[in-house]
Every structure is written in C-alpha cells, then in structure tokens.
Amino acid sequence: MAHDGAARLDAATFATLLVTERGDRVAVQLNRPAVRNAIDAAMVAELHAVCAYLEQTPKVLILSGSPSADGAKGIFASGADIAELRERRREDALAGINSGLFERIAKLPMPVIAALDGYALGGGAELAYAADFRIGTAALRMGQPETGLGIMAAAGATWRLKELVGEPVAKEILLAGRILTGEDCLRRGLITELVDSAGLLPAAHALADKVAGQDPLAVQTTKRVFHEPREAHPEVDNQAQAELFESPAKFARMQAFLDKRKK
C-alpha cells in the first residue's frame, strides 16, 4: 500500500466514508445514506484520520456526499446525528466535537473543495463552510435549523457564515431558519459554481486540477497567510515571500516562463 514510496490511506478501514486517492488529491464521500449522511461520532473520528494523513501528506481534499441510485440528486449531509445529539450534555459541548474537526479541516495545508448536492444542513453546512471552495447544484438546500431544535449552530456558522454572506443574510439563516437554495447560494457567493448533479464531481476535480497546476509550496503558503489575522500583515506576507523567493520551484518555474516567452 504505497505510492511513490509514501503510505496511503487504506479505504477499507473506513465505515462511514468512501475514500479514493490520487497522487495529488484525496476524494472523500460521506457515506451514511440511510440517515442522509448525518455526522456521527464514527464519521468524526474517520474524518480526523483523513486530516491526520493530509497534515503529513498535503493533498487537495474533495468532500462530497452520497449520490442517489440514478445519480440525479444526492445528499451532502443533513446535519449532526440527532439521536446522538439529543444525548449530549454540557461536557460534550465544551469538548467542541464538531467545531474542533471543522477547524482542523479548515487548516489543512492544501485547499479543500466541498461538492454540495441536496441537503447541507446544520453540521453539514458548517462542514462546507470550513472548505476553501464550494460548488453546488440547483438541488442544494443549505441552512442552520439548530435554533428550532433548542440549540445553536456552534461549529463555525456564527462567524464563518457572517464572513461568507454578510451579517443580514447570516442572521436570517441562524435566527429565522432561512434555507438557501442552490441559486441563493450562488447569488450570495456561498458557492462559486452551479452545476447539475451529474457534473458535480467532475467540476470539483476540474477545480482540483487547477490547484494542482500551481506550485504546491506556494499554494500552501498562500492559504496559510490568507488566514492570518489582519494585524499580522504585511510582516507575515514578507516573511512568507522571503521563504518562497529561495525555493527551487520559484527558480524553475520562472525560468520555464522566460524560456517559453523567448520561443
């Protein structure tokens, strides 16, 4: 089980995820279709295992849900598993079970692409917010029903959603239970591309191809610096650029550009 001398993820060890790996990316499909891909403790643990691998072996991550039998429509994730959630108490909230996982996904070295079809609600939506890119379908339904269940969206929605769509719309979603359609998500910038269900994964892989065409170190550095707090700039930019200015890839890529221009 090796690729270019490196260990790879063993797809057979996952019960709630379908995992496929290429040289430059890992595709993870949430796979609990009987409960609309509700995120339970087992899925959280398995996603942590994927993160541990990608922290050591940086690759693009594509997250998607289970397609329907005919491929016409799928489900990303309907939220956290309510049966588990009902039994959680104060200590569980303080442990940050979902928020810790989603923050880890957001901080992965290489970009994360969420391919969204059907329901992306509650924790499923918050998982999508943690991605760097979101692509969706017209069938997408995205929102935060938590206050209707007597809790709040506590795994990133209260701050990531405001950054993504602005305060007025974020409050409609969080406080009034508004559910966004795929068209709404595109109009609000929550997704960057609207495709049909059959074209969703191809579109995600096409975006991964674009990322893979860039220099990996430059991509990782840019992502890290992008998420630094405002007060860290411009010093953090200068330090990061100083490192990249000495990288072999910088010289090789710039020389290739100059050579091509001469032809």
Coordinates of C-alpha atoms in Angstrom, one line a residue:
M1 CA 0.0 0.0 0.0
A2 CA 2.4 2.7 -1.2
H3 CA 2.6 5.5 -3.7
D4 CA 5.9 6.9 -4.7
G5 CA 7.3 5.4 -1.5
A6 CA 4.7 7.0 0.8
A7 CA 2.0 5.3 2.8
R8 CA -1.5 5.9 1.5
L9 CA -5.0 5.9 3.1
D10 CA -6.5 2.4 3.4
A11 CA -10.1 2.8 2.0
A12 CA -11.1 -0.5 3.6
T13 CA -10.6 0.9 7.1
F14 CA -13.5 3.4 6.8
A15 CA -17.1 2.6 7.6
T16 CA -18.8 6.0 7.1
L17 CA -16.6 7.3 4.3
L18 CA -15.8 6.2 0.8
V19 CA -12.2 7.3 0.2
T20 CA -10.2 7.4 -3.1
E21 CA -6.8 8.8 -3.5
R22 CA -4.7 10.0 -6.4
G23 CA -1.2 11.4 -6.5
D24 CA -2.3 15.0 -5.8
R25 CA -5.8 14.6 -4.2
V26 CA -8.0 12.6 -1.8
A27 CA -11.7 12.4 -2.5
V28 CA -13.9 11.6 0.5
Q29 CA -17.6 10.8 0.1
L30 CA -19.7 10.9 3.3
N31 CA -21.5 7.6 3.2
R32 CA -24.4 7.1 5.6
P33 CA -27.2 7.3 3.1
A34 CA -29.7 5.6 5.4
V35 CA -29.6 8.7 7.7
R36 CA -28.9 11.3 5.0
N37 CA -25.2 11.3 5.8
A38 CA -25.8 12.6 9.4
I39 CA -22.5 13.2 11.0
D40 CA -22.0 10.9 14.0
A41 CA -19.1 10.1 16.3
A42 CA -17.7 7.4 13.9
M43 CA -17.7 9.8 11.0
V44 CA -16.0 12.5 13.1
A45 CA -13.3 10.0 14.1
E46 CA -12.8 8.9 10.5
L47 CA -12.6 12.5 9.2
H48 CA -9.9 13.1 11.9
A49 CA -8.0 10.2 10.5
V50 CA -8.1 11.7 7.0
C51 CA -6.9 15.0 8.4
A52 CA -4.0 13.4 10.2
Y53 CA -2.9 11.9 6.9
L54 CA -3.3 15.1 4.9
E55 CA -1.4 17.1 7.5
Q56 CA 1.6 14.7 6.9
T57 CA 1.0 14.2 3.1
P58 CA -0.5 17.5 1.8
K59 CA -3.0 17.0 -1.0
V60 CA -6.2 18.6 -2.2
L61 CA -9.3 17.3 -0.3
I62 CA -12.6 16.9 -2.2
L63 CA -15.6 16.4 0.1
S64 CA -18.9 15.1 -1.3
G65 CA -22.0 13.2 -0.2
S66 CA -23.7 10.1 -1.4
P67 CA -25.3 10.2 -4.8
S68 CA -28.8 8.8 -5.5
A69 CA -29.0 5.5 -7.3
D70 CA -29.7 7.2 -10.6
G71 CA -27.2 10.0 -10.0
A72 CA -29.8 12.6 -10.5
K73 CA -29.6 14.0 -7.0
G74 CA -27.6 13.4 -3.9
I75 CA -27.2 14.5 -0.3
F76 CA -24.1 16.1 1.2
A77 CA -25.0 15.9 4.9
S78 CA -28.3 16.5 6.7
G79 CA -26.5 17.6 9.9
A80 CA -25.3 16.1 13.1
D81 CA -26.9 12.8 14.1
I82 CA -29.9 13.9 16.1
A83 CA -30.1 10.7 18.1
E84 CA -26.5 11.2 19.3
L85 CA -27.0 15.0 19.7
R86 CA -30.0 14.6 22.0
E87 CA -27.9 12.7 24.5
R88 CA -25.0 15.1 24.5
R89 CA -24.6 17.3 27.6
R90 CA -22.6 20.3 28.8
E91 CA -19.3 18.5 28.8
D92 CA -19.8 17.4 25.2
A93 CA -20.4 21.0 24.1
L94 CA -17.3 22.2 25.8
A95 CA -15.3 19.4 24.1
G96 CA -16.1 21.0 20.7
I97 CA -16.6 17.7 18.9
N98 CA -17.7 19.1 15.6
S99 CA -16.1 22.5 15.8
G100 CA -12.7 21.0 16.5
L101 CA -12.9 18.8 13.5
F102 CA -14.1 21.5 11.1
E103 CA -11.4 23.9 12.3
R104 CA -8.8 21.1 11.6
I105 CA -10.3 20.7 8.1
A106 CA -10.1 24.4 7.5
K107 CA -6.4 24.5 8.5
L108 CA -5.3 21.6 6.2
P109 CA -2.2 22.6 4.3
M110 CA -3.8 22.2 0.8
P111 CA -7.2 23.5 -0.3
V112 CA -10.4 21.8 0.5
I113 CA -13.3 21.6 -2.1
A114 CA -16.8 20.9 -1.0
A115 CA -19.1 19.4 -3.7
L116 CA -22.6 20.1 -2.5
D117 CA -25.9 18.4 -3.6
G118 CA -29.2 18.1 -1.9
Y119 CA -29.2 18.7 1.9
A120 CA -26.3 20.5 3.5
L121 CA -27.9 21.4 6.8
G122 CA -26.7 22.1 10.4
G123 CA -23.3 20.5 10.9
G124 CA -23.3 19.5 7.2
A125 CA -23.5 23.2 6.3
E126 CA -20.8 24.1 8.8
L127 CA -18.5 21.4 7.4
A128 CA -19.0 23.0 4.0
Y129 CA -18.2 26.5 5.3
A130 CA -14.8 25.2 6.5
A131 CA -13.9 24.3 2.9
D132 CA -11.9 26.7 0.8
F133 CA -14.1 26.2 -2.2
R134 CA -17.8 25.2 -2.5
I135 CA -19.5 24.1 -5.7
G136 CA -23.2 23.3 -5.7
T137 CA -26.3 22.2 -7.6
A138 CA -29.7 23.7 -8.1
A139 CA -31.0 20.9 -5.7
L140 CA -28.7 22.2 -2.9
R141 CA -30.5 23.3 0.3
M142 CA -28.3 24.9 2.8
G143 CA -29.1 26.3 6.3
Q144 CA -29.0 26.1 10.0
P145 CA -32.1 24.6 11.7
E146 CA -30.4 24.4 15.2
T147 CA -32.5 27.0 17.0
G148 CA -35.6 25.1 16.1
L149 CA -34.1 22.2 18.0
G150 CA -33.3 24.2 21.1
I151 CA -29.6 24.6 20.4
M152 CA -27.3 26.9 18.3
A153 CA -25.1 26.3 15.4
A154 CA -21.8 26.1 17.3
A155 CA -19.4 24.5 14.8
G156 CA -18.4 27.7 12.9
A157 CA -21.7 29.1 11.4
T158 CA -22.0 32.0 13.8
W159 CA -18.7 33.5 12.5
R160 CA -17.8 31.8 9.2
L161 CA -21.3 32.4 7.7
K162 CA -21.1 36.1 8.5
E163 CA -17.8 36.3 6.7
L164 CA -19.2 34.4 3.7
V165 CA -22.6 36.0 3.1
G166 CA -22.7 39.1 5.3
E167 CA -24.5 39.8 8.6
P168 CA -28.1 40.3 7.4
V169 CA -28.4 37.1 5.5
A170 CA -26.4 35.2 8.1
K171 CA -28.8 36.3 10.8
E172 CA -31.8 35.2 8.6
I173 CA -30.2 31.8 8.4
L174 CA -29.2 31.5 12.0
L175 CA -32.1 33.2 13.8
A176 CA -35.0 32.7 11.5
G177 CA -34.2 29.3 9.9
R178 CA -33.9 30.5 6.3
I179 CA -32.9 27.7 4.0
L180 CA -30.9 28.8 0.9
T181 CA -31.4 27.1 -2.5
G182 CA -28.5 26.5 -4.9
E183 CA -29.4 29.6 -6.8
D184 CA -29.5 31.6 -3.5
C185 CA -26.0 30.2 -2.6
L186 CA -24.6 31.3 -5.9
R187 CA -26.1 34.7 -5.7
R188 CA -24.7 35.2 -2.2
G189 CA -21.3 33.9 -3.1
L190 CA -21.6 30.9 -0.8
I191 CA -20.8 28.7 -3.7
T192 CA -18.8 29.8 -6.7
E193 CA -20.2 27.5 -9.4
L194 CA -23.7 26.0 -10.0
V195 CA -23.7 22.7 -12.0
D196 CA -26.1 19.7 -12.4
S197 CA -25.8 16.7 -10.2
A198 CA -24.1 14.6 -12.7
G199 CA -21.4 17.2 -13.3
L200 CA -20.7 18.0 -9.7
L201 CA -17.8 15.7 -9.1
P202 CA -16.3 16.4 -12.5
A203 CA -16.4 20.1 -11.7
A204 CA -14.8 19.5 -8.3
H205 CA -12.0 17.5 -9.9
A206 CA -11.5 20.2 -12.6
L207 CA -11.0 22.8 -9.9
A208 CA -8.6 20.4 -8.1
D209 CA -6.7 20.2 -11.5
K210 CA -6.3 23.9 -11.5
V211 CA -5.0 23.9 -7.9
A212 CA -2.6 21.0 -8.8
G213 CA -1.2 23.1 -11.7
Q214 CA 0.2 25.6 -9.2
D215 CA 3.3 25.2 -7.1
P216 CA 2.3 23.2 -4.0
L217 CA 4.5 25.1 -1.6
A218 CA 3.3 28.4 -2.9
V219 CA -0.4 27.3 -2.6
Q220 CA 0.2 26.1 1.0
T221 CA 2.0 29.3 2.0
T222 CA -0.7 31.5 0.4
K223 CA -3.5 29.6 2.2
R224 CA -1.7 29.9 5.5
V225 CA -1.0 33.6 5.1
F226 CA -4.6 34.3 3.8
H227 CA -6.0 33.2 7.1
E228 CA -3.6 35.1 9.3
P229 CA -5.3 37.9 11.4
R230 CA -5.2 41.4 9.8
E231 CA -2.7 42.7 12.4
A232 CA -0.2 40.1 11.2
H233 CA 0.0 41.7 7.8
P234 CA 2.2 42.8 6.0
E235 CA 5.0 41.3 8.0
V236 CA 3.7 37.8 7.6
D237 CA 3.5 38.3 3.8
N238 CA 7.1 39.5 3.7
Q239 CA 8.4 36.6 5.8
A240 CA 6.4 34.0 3.6
Q241 CA 7.6 35.6 0.4
A242 CA 11.2 35.6 1.6
E243 CA 10.9 31.8 2.0
L244 CA 9.4 31.3 -1.4
F245 CA 12.0 33.5 -3.1
E246 CA 14.6 30.9 -2.1
S247 CA 12.6 27.8 -3.1
P248 CA 13.8 25.7 -6.1
A249 CA 10.4 25.7 -7.6
K250 CA 10.4 29.5 -7.9
F251 CA 13.6 29.5 -10.0
A252 CA 12.5 26.5 -12.1
R253 CA 9.0 27.9 -12.8
M254 CA 10.2 31.4 -13.6
Q255 CA 13.0 30.1 -15.8
A256 CA 10.4 28.0 -17.7
F257 CA 8.2 31.1 -18.1
L258 CA 11.1 33.1 -19.5
D259 CA 12.2 30.2 -21.8
K260 CA 8.7 29.9 -23.2
R261 CA 8.4 33.6 -23.8
K262 CA 11.6 33.5 -25.9
K263 CA 10.1 31.0 -28.3

